[in-house]
Amino acid sequence: MEKLLNEISTCCQPAYDISCDINIEINIPSNLQRCSSLHFPNITESDLLRHFTNLSRNNYALSTTFYPLGSCTMKHNPLISEQVARHYRFNQIHPYQDELTIQGNLEIMYKLEQDLCAISGMDYFTLQPAAGAHGELTGLLIIAKYFETIKQKRTTVIIPDSAHGTNPSSAMLAGFNVITLDSTHDGQINIDKLKQLLNENVAAIMLTVPNTLGVFEKNILTITELAHNNGTIMYYDGANLNAIVGIIKPGDLGFDIMHINLHKTFAAPHGGGGPGSGPVGVKKFLEPFLPIPRIINNKTHFVFNYEKHQSIGKIKAFFGNFPVILKSYVYIKLLGAEGLINSTKQAVLNANYMLAKLRDNIDVPGGHKCLHEFVLSLKSILKNGVKTVDVAKRLLDYGYYAPTIYFPLIVEESIMMEPTETESKQTLDKFIEIFKIIIFKEMLDESDKIKCAPHTTIVRRLDEVIAARNPVLRW
Ligand SMILES: *Cc1c(COP(=O)(O)O)cnc(C)c1O
């Protein structure tokens, strides 16, 4: 890693090299200069340290607890990525610097695009979108522009009812109408219904594979063929890519365009709404529409190319969330091809281990095997007025972050667990034991305790409607 850091960082020249010149003279116009001196509170270092440490203790974090939040892939993020992202040669770069002084940054972005192509089977990537949902919007704008260019009027996008809520929102925002496709009872795409819905109006089908039940779509090749015969574009929501990295590629399955959540699959910390990165990959025929600028390698150096007249334009200020891009690049290089495949296998093994320990007494709509995550339906075991939300809140009392609940919408009283590959068998065993105590013991003997949970957290049970409508965002 030291070698990698040396290699990449020597090509990045911060506007000011703070290692050799800490007395930088900066000429700020006098009208922009402060008139009075700044007043910082006069407190001791230990008081400051305690203030921030205590604040951090009020929060849930992966550094203190297991975080089985299905769909979100809350895995441990290697600290080395943080160290690299904080290196002054990266964090002192300014986006307005001349390209020639940031060749190392451009090279990293260029190489990450190539790595994502190799992993996904796409031909080109842009790193600009700031999150998964933003990637979806970018992808759908590309699809709209493509049909505009070939002069076809296609106005609808088909999305399964198991999809993440951002899929229909992004499609609407990009100007499409959404047609919802009902899933079969085991969460698969209903091929007969799909055939009925396909016509010359359908621009795209958006699929999450494996789907939000953690199950691989059995008929995926039939679906992509049906779409292509209809001139319809296949969009891959890559939020669950961590289940298949190194095993199969969306490009090989027939997908034409996709996004990847770097902050899920490629280990950049996230939570509380950011920071993220949602690169979009396309097959060759969609390349002309990618956002500008494109990074190109003109043999002597890397440059930004703005000369693309069919591009959808810019979709984010500057060039993407660079620190997240950097962390994912380090993660991919650190693990290498073999390490990435091992991560995938371990993630799938961990999820199946948990599922195997829970499935005998609880309904599993997706079946008895899963990929990287699984969904349980607690409906048939809930007793004494307890709801799934109460079970999730009670887990907080035992020091766990609550799993995802009530998603996907097609499963009643659903609870979705994703252990990720970075958790040990001991951690999983302990969690399974506590979960079983709550649902098989406390629910019978102490249901009121569950219904009023949590009891041990800084903030107790919230009225969720009021909390969502009138959030108090400060202490
Ligand atoms: C997380 C997720 C998204 C949205 O990604 P963000 O980065 O949160 O915007 C879309 N689809 C699925 C299936 C997801 O899990």
GROMACS .gro file of N, CA and C in nm, residues 112-125 249:
model
   45
  112LEU      N    1  -0.992   0.376  -1.226
  112LEU     CA    2  -1.110   0.323  -1.158
  112LEU      C    3  -1.221   0.296  -1.260
  113GLU      N    4  -1.238   0.387  -1.356
  113GLU     CA    5  -1.337   0.363  -1.462
  113GLU      C    6  -1.308   0.229  -1.531
  114GLN      N    7  -1.179   0.205  -1.559
  114GLN     CA    8  -1.143   0.080  -1.628
  114GLN      C    9  -1.168  -0.042  -1.539
  115ASP      N   10  -1.138  -0.030  -1.410
  115ASP     CA   11  -1.163  -0.142  -1.318
  115ASP      C   12  -1.313  -0.172  -1.310
  116LEU      N   13  -1.394  -0.065  -1.304
  116LEU     CA   14  -1.539  -0.088  -1.296
  116LEU      C   15  -1.590  -0.153  -1.424
  117CYS      N   16  -1.530  -0.118  -1.539
  117CYS     CA   17  -1.568  -0.183  -1.665
  117CYS      C   18  -1.536  -0.333  -1.657
  118ALA      N   19  -1.415  -0.363  -1.607
  118ALA     CA   20  -1.373  -0.504  -1.600
  118ALA      C   21  -1.464  -0.583  -1.506
  119ILE      N   22  -1.505  -0.520  -1.397
  119ILE     CA   23  -1.589  -0.588  -1.297
  119ILE      C   24  -1.733  -0.607  -1.348
  120SER      N   25  -1.782  -0.508  -1.425
  120SER     CA   26  -1.925  -0.508  -1.460
  120SER      C   27  -1.956  -0.556  -1.601
  121GLY      N   28  -1.854  -0.560  -1.688
  121GLY     CA   29  -1.881  -0.597  -1.827
  121GLY      C   30  -1.938  -0.482  -1.910
  122MET      N   31  -1.929  -0.360  -1.856
  122MET     CA   32  -1.970  -0.243  -1.935
  122MET      C   33  -1.847  -0.192  -2.012
  123ASP      N   34  -1.870  -0.102  -2.110
  123ASP     CA   35  -1.757  -0.054  -2.192
  123ASP      C   36  -1.701   0.079  -2.142
  124TYR      N   37  -1.785   0.163  -2.083
  124TYR     CA   38  -1.740   0.295  -2.036
  124TYR      C   39  -1.808   0.330  -1.905
  125PHE      N   40  -1.741   0.411  -1.824
  125PHE     CA   41  -1.800   0.458  -1.698
  125PHE      C   42  -1.782   0.607  -1.682
  249LYS      N   43  -2.108  -1.086  -1.457
  249LYS     CA   44  -2.106  -0.944  -1.490
  249LYS      C   45  -2.240  -0.903  -1.552
   0.00000   0.00000   0.00000
